[in-house]
Amino acid sequence: MAQAQEATLTEGEALRFRVEGMDCPSCAGKIETVLGRVPGLSEIKVNYSASTLTLKADAPTLQVPTINAKLSGLGFPSALVGASGASEPAQAPGATAAGGLDHDHDHSDGHAHSRDKMNTNGPTRWWQSKKGRIVLAEVALLAIAYVGSLILPERAEWVFGIAAAIGLVPFAVQAFKLAIAGVPFSIETLMSVAAIGAIAIGESTEAAVVVLLFSIGELLESVAATKARAGIQSLASLMPKTALLLKNGSQTEISAGKLVPGDIILVRPGDHVAADGQITEGSSELNEAAVTGESIPVAKTVGADVFAGTVNASSALTVRVTKMASDNTIARIIHMVEEAQGSKAPMARFIDDFSRIYTPAAMVICALVIVVPPLAFGADWQTWIYRGLSLLLIACPCALVLSTPAAIASGLAVGARRGLLIKGGAALEALGKIKTIAFDKTGTLTAGHPVVTDIISISETQVRVLAIAAAVERGSSHPIGKAILDRAAKDGVAIPASSGGSAIAGKGAVAVVDSDEAVVGSPRYASEIRVLAVSDMSKAAVLEEAGKTVVIVTHKNVAIGMIAVRDEPRVDAKAAIASLKALGIEAVMLTGDNSRTGKAIADSLGLGVRAELMPQAKLDEIGRLKKQAPVAMVGDGINDAPALAAASVGIAMGGGTGVALETADAALLKDRVSGVVEMVRLSRLTLANVRQNVTISLGLKAVFLVTSLAGVTPLWMAILADTGATVIVTINALRLLRARV
């Protein structure tokens, strides 16, 4: 790390920094503004939720210490942690010590400080942080000033003035640094001007209280920002630190970060799986709630994929590692959510743009409030200076700027914990405005593989029909054959011996069972060999009308029964479609399957259908729906990629697979249709939270604007109103972390 910090950057190199002390979007805005003025830097992206900075160096002579020095000068110590695309599963985003605060400012050696803090073993409590120490110092100063005013009442204003001036020093210094760096209209500037003005007009007691309340507000922002990151930190904490490596017949405990693809590890009952991999020995149930949001343990055996961070519930497993630690499922989820929280929703971008105009405009208005009444109407200067300073404190845009990103960050964290990956504020905002949702059929509304739905007896019992069919299909890789074998295994049917198995191209399969030929074939083939009666053909036709595929089982040249299979709807699909309708959202199925099968599935679920659609036709249908209203597309993330990309929001079903994580705007890790409903509800809850936050921040400003101009609001109440609005907005956003969707 130390060597990397001193290195000269390679031209075009993408870098990622961990930045301490960012508590709100205003902090991120300051960093973006200042670094934007540094020659040789481009693509600067600051994510206050994840405490990260990514950028590109376009000047080959630029060095990392230059960037660290700039950030440290602003009060944001930083450390280079890797390329912008790297994942850091071992480091909880936004926290250098579990559950604690780390927001110390104004260290001359920014990168060294950050390295020290990142190696901290214990949590940093609020009173141990720089902001906490400032608050305690302010309380002590105010207490000393109060005692001094009692001893020397005639010097009370001087005593409180000295206390206010001492307490103001760190904020005034910060305001000066920001101003010369190109950020003149910061909250520190507004507060410093107001406090200095109050001291100048003899209101030093209020100035001291204002400084204390501002310090408390800054500390509360730090506490709230730390809590807001808890959702993603909890994911990082799931990653085991060690793994049991099996090599040359012995077990060795090694760091999980050292595992490489091909390694074989032992996962004991109760252990967290140390890496993404594939089971090579053993069968067990795994709790995948941390990754997919699925609360019921999933049974897995040899050949099944397992995900890092999941918990082995019952029996020991031997697992072959398939991915590096930096690329496992948990690490990728963390990285994706960090990136998503760093992206701005349209509403957030609007408020950011508005605040850039709002802050300097507010300062001009405050100046006019101070000078116009005395100059134009002969009003008292001290009265209107006081009112103007109160207005200046109320005008701080912190609560307004924080209103949207705080809610968006909480919403994204909630989704990640529940297996709902939403890739950014724009997607989260768009989901709440969706009017139509189009679903692919196979693998989305249905499980993606056929199962036996009906066994019809003709001349033998159902058990015998299934046994003969399974004997013919033994070893088959055909979906229908596998469905028959799965049903036989599920029912515990004894399968008789068979020999000479072979396929009849396009018609079925044949084998010798109990010394006689047995055939599993299509109804058409059964008619060709004249083994199926007209009445039985009618039964087969009824099953086919229901969207099922029918095979006739023949033994000794006699039709003994028929078996119907169908790719059945997911167990929660019907309820999910009904829930979407209750939310006022129209659902439609887009499928390439035949009209008969598509209609049968759609009718059973209660939604419309467009069948026999090639990929281009699906794309055209999405375009048509999109012209009418915002539309979401839900698919398996592979063959539906064009439609997913064209929709207002593309949602991939994937059960934690790499495709689901990389495709579309959102992914349902729990692989349930109900996840779509949860996404919509989460989005609507988040948008409602944003509207509440904007109303709170603007509403309080409007109220105190009137009271300030009327001379009702003292300075301390003005800063309390601003700090209070910021805290209320943050707490309201944190409510989303407990939201039920």
PDB file of C-alpha atoms in Angstrom, residues 149-385:
ATOM      1  CA  SER A 149     -20.691  35.105  33.026  1.00  0.00           C
ATOM      2  CA  LEU A 150     -21.959  34.420  36.537  1.00  0.00           C
ATOM      3  CA  ILE A 151     -18.668  35.556  38.064  1.00  0.00           C
ATOM      4  CA  LEU A 152     -18.296  38.579  35.737  1.00  0.00           C
ATOM      5  CA  PRO A 153     -21.817  39.430  34.559  1.00  0.00           C
ATOM      6  CA  GLU A 154     -20.678  42.773  33.146  1.00  0.00           C
ATOM      7  CA  ARG A 155     -18.279  40.872  30.856  1.00  0.00           C
ATOM      8  CA  ALA A 156     -20.745  38.121  29.851  1.00  0.00           C
ATOM      9  CA  GLU A 157     -20.812  39.095  26.190  1.00  0.00           C
ATOM     10  CA  TRP A 158     -17.009  39.032  26.033  1.00  0.00           C
ATOM     11  CA  VAL A 159     -16.824  35.659  27.759  1.00  0.00           C
ATOM     12  CA  PHE A 160     -19.368  34.064  25.434  1.00  0.00           C
ATOM     13  CA  GLY A 161     -17.764  35.826  22.478  1.00  0.00           C
ATOM     14  CA  ILE A 162     -14.386  34.254  23.264  1.00  0.00           C
ATOM     15  CA  ALA A 163     -16.028  30.824  23.659  1.00  0.00           C
ATOM     16  CA  ALA A 164     -17.853  31.228  20.347  1.00  0.00           C
ATOM     17  CA  ALA A 165     -14.692  32.374  18.554  1.00  0.00           C
ATOM     18  CA  ILE A 166     -12.635  29.447  19.865  1.00  0.00           C
ATOM     19  CA  GLY A 167     -15.354  26.974  18.954  1.00  0.00           C
ATOM     20  CA  LEU A 168     -15.707  28.518  15.512  1.00  0.00           C
ATOM     21  CA  VAL A 169     -12.016  28.076  14.581  1.00  0.00           C
ATOM     22  CA  PRO A 170     -12.188  24.546  13.027  1.00  0.00           C
ATOM     23  CA  PHE A 171     -15.255  25.439  10.956  1.00  0.00           C
ATOM     24  CA  ALA A 172     -13.882  28.802   9.823  1.00  0.00           C
ATOM     25  CA  VAL A 173     -10.605  27.134   8.807  1.00  0.00           C
ATOM     26  CA  GLN A 174     -12.560  24.508   6.871  1.00  0.00           C
ATOM     27  CA  ALA A 175     -14.656  27.215   5.197  1.00  0.00           C
ATOM     28  CA  PHE A 176     -11.482  29.092   4.181  1.00  0.00           C
ATOM     29  CA  LYS A 177      -9.906  25.943   2.725  1.00  0.00           C
ATOM     30  CA  LEU A 178     -13.050  25.186   0.756  1.00  0.00           C
ATOM     31  CA  ALA A 179     -13.337  28.754  -0.493  1.00  0.00           C
ATOM     32  CA  ILE A 180      -9.772  28.898  -1.855  1.00  0.00           C
ATOM     33  CA  ALA A 181     -10.281  25.422  -3.346  1.00  0.00           C
ATOM     34  CA  GLY A 182     -13.295  26.646  -5.312  1.00  0.00           C
ATOM     35  CA  VAL A 183     -16.243  25.894  -2.984  1.00  0.00           C
ATOM     36  CA  PRO A 184     -17.186  29.296  -1.513  1.00  0.00           C
ATOM     37  CA  PHE A 185     -20.828  28.517  -0.717  1.00  0.00           C
ATOM     38  CA  SER A 186     -20.424  25.708   1.791  1.00  0.00           C
ATOM     39  CA  ILE A 187     -22.440  25.129   4.959  1.00  0.00           C
ATOM     40  CA  GLU A 188     -19.275  25.953   6.920  1.00  0.00           C
ATOM     41  CA  THR A 189     -19.165  29.337   5.168  1.00  0.00           C
ATOM     42  CA  LEU A 190     -22.809  30.100   5.938  1.00  0.00           C
ATOM     43  CA  MET A 191     -22.415  29.142   9.593  1.00  0.00           C
ATOM     44  CA  SER A 192     -19.124  31.023  10.011  1.00  0.00           C
ATOM     45  CA  VAL A 193     -20.541  34.217   8.514  1.00  0.00           C
ATOM     46  CA  ALA A 194     -23.620  33.977  10.741  1.00  0.00           C
ATOM     47  CA  ALA A 195     -21.602  33.313  13.909  1.00  0.00           C
ATOM     48  CA  ILE A 196     -19.068  36.095  13.211  1.00  0.00           C
ATOM     49  CA  GLY A 197     -21.921  38.483  12.429  1.00  0.00           C
ATOM     50  CA  ALA A 198     -23.675  37.580  15.673  1.00  0.00           C
ATOM     51  CA  ILE A 199     -20.502  38.272  17.673  1.00  0.00           C
ATOM     52  CA  ALA A 200     -20.074  41.605  15.841  1.00  0.00           C
ATOM     53  CA  ILE A 201     -23.561  42.855  16.769  1.00  0.00           C
ATOM     54  CA  GLY A 202     -23.205  41.796  20.392  1.00  0.00           C
ATOM     55  CA  GLU A 203     -25.148  38.511  20.264  1.00  0.00           C
ATOM     56  CA  SER A 204     -22.181  36.406  21.340  1.00  0.00           C
ATOM     57  CA  THR A 205     -24.267  34.155  23.613  1.00  0.00           C
ATOM     58  CA  GLU A 206     -26.361  33.075  20.670  1.00  0.00           C
ATOM     59  CA  ALA A 207     -23.236  32.763  18.536  1.00  0.00           C
ATOM     60  CA  ALA A 208     -21.775  30.284  21.028  1.00  0.00           C
ATOM     61  CA  VAL A 209     -25.018  28.272  21.071  1.00  0.00           C
ATOM     62  CA  VAL A 210     -25.127  28.302  17.260  1.00  0.00           C
ATOM     63  CA  VAL A 211     -21.594  26.881  17.068  1.00  0.00           C
ATOM     64  CA  LEU A 212     -22.469  24.125  19.562  1.00  0.00           C
ATOM     65  CA  LEU A 213     -25.694  23.180  17.774  1.00  0.00           C
ATOM     66  CA  PHE A 214     -23.890  23.108  14.437  1.00  0.00           C
ATOM     67  CA  SER A 215     -21.240  20.796  15.917  1.00  0.00           C
ATOM     68  CA  ILE A 216     -23.945  18.494  17.264  1.00  0.00           C
ATOM     69  CA  GLY A 217     -25.642  18.482  13.863  1.00  0.00           C
ATOM     70  CA  GLU A 218     -22.392  17.492  12.149  1.00  0.00           C
ATOM     71  CA  LEU A 219     -21.914  14.663  14.658  1.00  0.00           C
ATOM     72  CA  LEU A 220     -25.487  13.417  14.171  1.00  0.00           C
ATOM     73  CA  GLU A 221     -24.916  13.355  10.413  1.00  0.00           C
ATOM     74  CA  SER A 222     -21.876  11.133  10.977  1.00  0.00           C
ATOM     75  CA  VAL A 223     -23.833   8.751  13.192  1.00  0.00           C
ATOM     76  CA  ALA A 224     -26.703   8.581  10.717  1.00  0.00           C
ATOM     77  CA  ALA A 225     -24.383   8.054   7.749  1.00  0.00           C
ATOM     78  CA  THR A 226     -22.719   5.137   9.542  1.00  0.00           C
ATOM     79  CA  LYS A 227     -26.076   3.517  10.305  1.00  0.00           C
ATOM     80  CA  ALA A 228     -27.196   3.991   6.693  1.00  0.00           C
ATOM     81  CA  ARG A 229     -24.237   1.881   5.542  1.00  0.00           C
ATOM     82  CA  ALA A 230     -25.132  -0.984   7.866  1.00  0.00           C
ATOM     83  CA  GLY A 231     -27.094  -2.883   5.209  1.00  0.00           C
ATOM     84  CA  ILE A 232     -24.084  -3.414   2.974  1.00  0.00           C
ATOM     85  CA  GLN A 233     -21.685  -3.832   5.891  1.00  0.00           C
ATOM     86  CA  SER A 234     -23.812  -6.781   7.032  1.00  0.00           C
ATOM     87  CA  LEU A 235     -23.195  -8.447   3.663  1.00  0.00           C
ATOM     88  CA  ALA A 236     -19.445  -7.949   3.950  1.00  0.00           C
ATOM     89  CA  SER A 237     -19.448  -9.398   7.471  1.00  0.00           C
ATOM     90  CA  LEU A 238     -20.884 -12.659   6.115  1.00  0.00           C
ATOM     91  CA  MET A 239     -17.642 -13.429   4.313  1.00  0.00           C
ATOM     92  CA  PRO A 240     -15.619 -16.020   6.264  1.00  0.00           C
ATOM     93  CA  LYS A 241     -12.029 -15.057   6.935  1.00  0.00           C
ATOM     94  CA  THR A 242     -10.632 -18.612   6.660  1.00  0.00           C
ATOM     95  CA  ALA A 243     -11.234 -21.821   4.716  1.00  0.00           C
ATOM     96  CA  LEU A 244     -10.266 -25.492   5.164  1.00  0.00           C
ATOM     97  CA  LEU A 245      -8.169 -26.379   2.118  1.00  0.00           C
ATOM     98  CA  LEU A 246      -7.985 -30.080   1.221  1.00  0.00           C
ATOM     99  CA  LYS A 247      -4.666 -30.976  -0.382  1.00  0.00           C
ATOM    100  CA  ASN A 248      -2.659 -34.194  -0.518  1.00  0.00           C
ATOM    101  CA  GLY A 249      -5.027 -35.869   1.925  1.00  0.00           C
ATOM    102  CA  SER A 250      -4.664 -33.228   4.647  1.00  0.00           C
ATOM    103  CA  GLN A 251      -6.636 -30.205   5.850  1.00  0.00           C
ATOM    104  CA  THR A 252      -5.017 -26.780   6.078  1.00  0.00           C
ATOM    105  CA  GLU A 253      -6.677 -23.621   7.369  1.00  0.00           C
ATOM    106  CA  ILE A 254      -5.852 -20.716   5.059  1.00  0.00           C
ATOM    107  CA  SER A 255      -7.144 -17.225   4.418  1.00  0.00           C
ATOM    108  CA  ALA A 256     -10.296 -17.308   2.284  1.00  0.00           C
ATOM    109  CA  GLY A 257      -8.814 -14.536   0.169  1.00  0.00           C
ATOM    110  CA  LYS A 258      -6.021 -16.874  -0.973  1.00  0.00           C
ATOM    111  CA  LEU A 259      -8.356 -19.431  -2.543  1.00  0.00           C
ATOM    112  CA  VAL A 260      -8.081 -19.803  -6.315  1.00  0.00           C
ATOM    113  CA  PRO A 261     -10.287 -21.623  -8.828  1.00  0.00           C
ATOM    114  CA  GLY A 262      -9.630 -25.349  -8.688  1.00  0.00           C
ATOM    115  CA  ASP A 263      -8.902 -25.504  -4.948  1.00  0.00           C
ATOM    116  CA  ILE A 264     -10.894 -28.101  -2.995  1.00  0.00           C
ATOM    117  CA  ILE A 265     -12.274 -26.971   0.366  1.00  0.00           C
ATOM    118  CA  LEU A 266     -14.189 -28.660   3.176  1.00  0.00           C
ATOM    119  CA  VAL A 267     -17.374 -26.973   4.410  1.00  0.00           C
ATOM    120  CA  ARG A 268     -18.478 -28.421   7.735  1.00  0.00           C
ATOM    121  CA  PRO A 269     -22.037 -28.212   9.108  1.00  0.00           C
ATOM    122  CA  GLY A 270     -22.571 -24.705  10.455  1.00  0.00           C
ATOM    123  CA  ASP A 271     -19.726 -23.215   8.389  1.00  0.00           C
ATOM    124  CA  HIS A 272     -20.120 -20.324   5.969  1.00  0.00           C
ATOM    125  CA  VAL A 273     -19.097 -21.321   2.443  1.00  0.00           C
ATOM    126  CA  ALA A 274     -15.758 -19.576   1.876  1.00  0.00           C
ATOM    127  CA  ALA A 275     -15.977 -19.179  -1.910  1.00  0.00           C
ATOM    128  CA  ASP A 276     -18.254 -19.638  -4.891  1.00  0.00           C
ATOM    129  CA  GLY A 277     -17.890 -23.213  -6.045  1.00  0.00           C
ATOM    130  CA  GLN A 278     -19.406 -26.549  -7.016  1.00  0.00           C
ATOM    131  CA  ILE A 279     -20.113 -29.496  -4.730  1.00  0.00           C
ATOM    132  CA  THR A 280     -17.899 -32.506  -5.501  1.00  0.00           C
ATOM    133  CA  GLU A 281     -18.861 -34.709  -2.537  1.00  0.00           C
ATOM    134  CA  GLY A 282     -21.785 -34.795  -0.130  1.00  0.00           C
ATOM    135  CA  SER A 283     -25.371 -33.581   0.094  1.00  0.00           C
ATOM    136  CA  SER A 284     -26.750 -30.947   2.444  1.00  0.00           C
ATOM    137  CA  GLU A 285     -29.120 -28.047   2.850  1.00  0.00           C
ATOM    138  CA  LEU A 286     -27.731 -24.545   2.535  1.00  0.00           C
ATOM    139  CA  ASN A 287     -29.193 -21.362   3.959  1.00  0.00           C
ATOM    140  CA  GLU A 288     -28.908 -18.850   1.098  1.00  0.00           C
ATOM    141  CA  ALA A 289     -30.898 -16.058   2.748  1.00  0.00           C
ATOM    142  CA  ALA A 290     -27.901 -13.717   2.780  1.00  0.00           C
ATOM    143  CA  VAL A 291     -27.478 -13.951  -1.001  1.00  0.00           C
ATOM    144  CA  THR A 292     -30.932 -14.659  -2.459  1.00  0.00           C
ATOM    145  CA  GLY A 293     -33.264 -13.565   0.328  1.00  0.00           C
ATOM    146  CA  GLU A 294     -34.767 -17.081   0.333  1.00  0.00           C
ATOM    147  CA  SER A 295     -35.517 -17.987   3.963  1.00  0.00           C
ATOM    148  CA  ILE A 296     -36.006 -21.735   3.374  1.00  0.00           C
ATOM    149  CA  PRO A 297     -32.761 -23.795   3.189  1.00  0.00           C
ATOM    150  CA  VAL A 298     -32.074 -25.222  -0.281  1.00  0.00           C
ATOM    151  CA  ALA A 299     -31.176 -28.910  -0.713  1.00  0.00           C
ATOM    152  CA  LYS A 300     -28.021 -29.387  -2.805  1.00  0.00           C
ATOM    153  CA  THR A 301     -25.946 -32.356  -3.870  1.00  0.00           C
ATOM    154  CA  VAL A 302     -22.977 -33.222  -6.104  1.00  0.00           C
ATOM    155  CA  GLY A 303     -22.721 -30.889  -9.104  1.00  0.00           C
ATOM    156  CA  ALA A 304     -24.772 -28.076  -7.553  1.00  0.00           C
ATOM    157  CA  ASP A 305     -23.380 -24.551  -7.354  1.00  0.00           C
ATOM    158  CA  VAL A 306     -22.856 -22.913  -3.958  1.00  0.00           C
ATOM    159  CA  PHE A 307     -22.320 -19.255  -3.130  1.00  0.00           C
ATOM    160  CA  ALA A 308     -19.827 -17.618  -0.828  1.00  0.00           C
ATOM    161  CA  GLY A 309     -21.366 -16.449   2.432  1.00  0.00           C
ATOM    162  CA  THR A 310     -24.148 -19.045   2.503  1.00  0.00           C
ATOM    163  CA  VAL A 311     -24.374 -21.397   5.489  1.00  0.00           C
ATOM    164  CA  ASN A 312     -24.074 -25.188   5.369  1.00  0.00           C
ATOM    165  CA  ALA A 313     -26.920 -26.481   7.531  1.00  0.00           C
ATOM    166  CA  SER A 314     -26.542 -30.234   7.998  1.00  0.00           C
ATOM    167  CA  SER A 315     -23.823 -32.387   6.390  1.00  0.00           C
ATOM    168  CA  ALA A 316     -20.164 -31.880   5.443  1.00  0.00           C
ATOM    169  CA  LEU A 317     -19.516 -30.882   1.829  1.00  0.00           C
ATOM    170  CA  THR A 318     -16.457 -30.942  -0.378  1.00  0.00           C
ATOM    171  CA  VAL A 319     -16.491 -27.965  -2.738  1.00  0.00           C
ATOM    172  CA  ARG A 320     -14.328 -27.102  -5.747  1.00  0.00           C
ATOM    173  CA  VAL A 321     -13.679 -23.344  -5.867  1.00  0.00           C
ATOM    174  CA  THR A 322     -14.786 -21.723  -9.138  1.00  0.00           C
ATOM    175  CA  LYS A 323     -14.167 -18.004  -8.501  1.00  0.00           C
ATOM    176  CA  MET A 324     -11.578 -15.770  -6.879  1.00  0.00           C
ATOM    177  CA  ALA A 325     -12.541 -14.040  -3.621  1.00  0.00           C
ATOM    178  CA  SER A 326     -12.703 -10.679  -5.411  1.00  0.00           C
ATOM    179  CA  ASP A 327     -15.206 -12.084  -7.902  1.00  0.00           C
ATOM    180  CA  ASN A 328     -17.482 -14.181  -5.704  1.00  0.00           C
ATOM    181  CA  THR A 329     -21.201 -13.525  -5.396  1.00  0.00           C
ATOM    182  CA  ILE A 330     -21.096 -11.513  -2.160  1.00  0.00           C
ATOM    183  CA  ALA A 331     -18.189  -9.357  -3.379  1.00  0.00           C
ATOM    184  CA  ARG A 332     -19.952  -8.647  -6.667  1.00  0.00           C
ATOM    185  CA  ILE A 333     -23.191  -7.767  -4.894  1.00  0.00           C
ATOM    186  CA  ILE A 334     -21.338  -5.366  -2.582  1.00  0.00           C
ATOM    187  CA  HIS A 335     -19.549  -3.745  -5.512  1.00  0.00           C
ATOM    188  CA  MET A 336     -22.765  -3.453  -7.536  1.00  0.00           C
ATOM    189  CA  VAL A 337     -24.700  -1.885  -4.661  1.00  0.00           C
ATOM    190  CA  GLU A 338     -21.842   0.554  -3.993  1.00  0.00           C
ATOM    191  CA  GLU A 339     -21.921   1.552  -7.645  1.00  0.00           C
ATOM    192  CA  ALA A 340     -25.722   1.753  -7.592  1.00  0.00           C
ATOM    193  CA  GLN A 341     -25.699   4.011  -4.532  1.00  0.00           C
ATOM    194  CA  GLY A 342     -23.166   6.224  -6.277  1.00  0.00           C
ATOM    195  CA  SER A 343     -25.415   6.733  -9.301  1.00  0.00           C
ATOM    196  CA  LYS A 344     -27.938   9.533  -9.029  1.00  0.00           C
ATOM    197  CA  ALA A 345     -31.660   9.250  -9.610  1.00  0.00           C
ATOM    198  CA  PRO A 346     -33.195  11.910 -11.901  1.00  0.00           C
ATOM    199  CA  MET A 347     -34.817  13.548  -8.873  1.00  0.00           C
ATOM    200  CA  ALA A 348     -31.475  13.674  -7.062  1.00  0.00           C
ATOM    201  CA  ARG A 349     -29.758  15.232 -10.092  1.00  0.00           C
ATOM    202  CA  PHE A 350     -32.477  17.893 -10.257  1.00  0.00           C
ATOM    203  CA  ILE A 351     -32.078  18.774  -6.567  1.00  0.00           C
ATOM    204  CA  ASP A 352     -28.273  18.909  -6.948  1.00  0.00           C
ATOM    205  CA  ASP A 353     -28.610  21.343  -9.859  1.00  0.00           C
ATOM    206  CA  PHE A 354     -31.183  23.359  -7.938  1.00  0.00           C
ATOM    207  CA  SER A 355     -28.962  23.607  -4.832  1.00  0.00           C
ATOM    208  CA  ARG A 356     -26.055  25.005  -6.869  1.00  0.00           C
ATOM    209  CA  ILE A 357     -28.244  27.984  -7.789  1.00  0.00           C
ATOM    210  CA  TYR A 358     -30.142  28.053  -4.510  1.00  0.00           C
ATOM    211  CA  THR A 359     -27.197  28.552  -2.118  1.00  0.00           C
ATOM    212  CA  PRO A 360     -25.607  31.665  -3.695  1.00  0.00           C
ATOM    213  CA  ALA A 361     -29.098  33.052  -4.380  1.00  0.00           C
ATOM    214  CA  ALA A 362     -29.977  32.570  -0.709  1.00  0.00           C
ATOM    215  CA  MET A 363     -26.850  34.489   0.354  1.00  0.00           C
ATOM    216  CA  VAL A 364     -27.779  37.372  -1.962  1.00  0.00           C
ATOM    217  CA  ILE A 365     -31.318  37.446  -0.538  1.00  0.00           C
ATOM    218  CA  CYS A 366     -29.948  37.431   3.023  1.00  0.00           C
ATOM    219  CA  ALA A 367     -27.683  40.355   2.129  1.00  0.00           C
ATOM    220  CA  LEU A 368     -30.676  42.246   0.723  1.00  0.00           C
ATOM    221  CA  VAL A 369     -32.676  41.512   3.892  1.00  0.00           C
ATOM    222  CA  ILE A 370     -29.852  43.050   5.911  1.00  0.00           C
ATOM    223  CA  VAL A 371     -29.309  46.240   3.876  1.00  0.00           C
ATOM    224  CA  VAL A 372     -32.632  47.115   2.172  1.00  0.00           C
ATOM    225  CA  PRO A 373     -34.841  47.871   5.232  1.00  0.00           C
ATOM    226  CA  PRO A 374     -32.248  50.161   6.927  1.00  0.00           C
ATOM    227  CA  LEU A 375     -31.255  51.941   3.717  1.00  0.00           C
ATOM    228  CA  ALA A 376     -34.694  52.184   2.111  1.00  0.00           C
ATOM    229  CA  PHE A 377     -36.922  52.574   5.142  1.00  0.00           C
ATOM    230  CA  GLY A 378     -34.597  53.736   7.915  1.00  0.00           C
ATOM    231  CA  ALA A 379     -35.056  50.535   9.914  1.00  0.00           C
ATOM    232  CA  ASP A 380     -32.707  49.552  12.721  1.00  0.00           C
ATOM    233  CA  TRP A 381     -29.476  48.068  11.400  1.00  0.00           C
ATOM    234  CA  GLN A 382     -28.901  45.663  14.282  1.00  0.00           C
ATOM    235  CA  THR A 383     -32.438  44.260  14.036  1.00  0.00           C
ATOM    236  CA  TRP A 384     -32.159  43.487  10.334  1.00  0.00           C
ATOM    237  CA  ILE A 385     -28.591  42.202  10.525  1.00  0.00           C
TER     238      ILE A 385
END
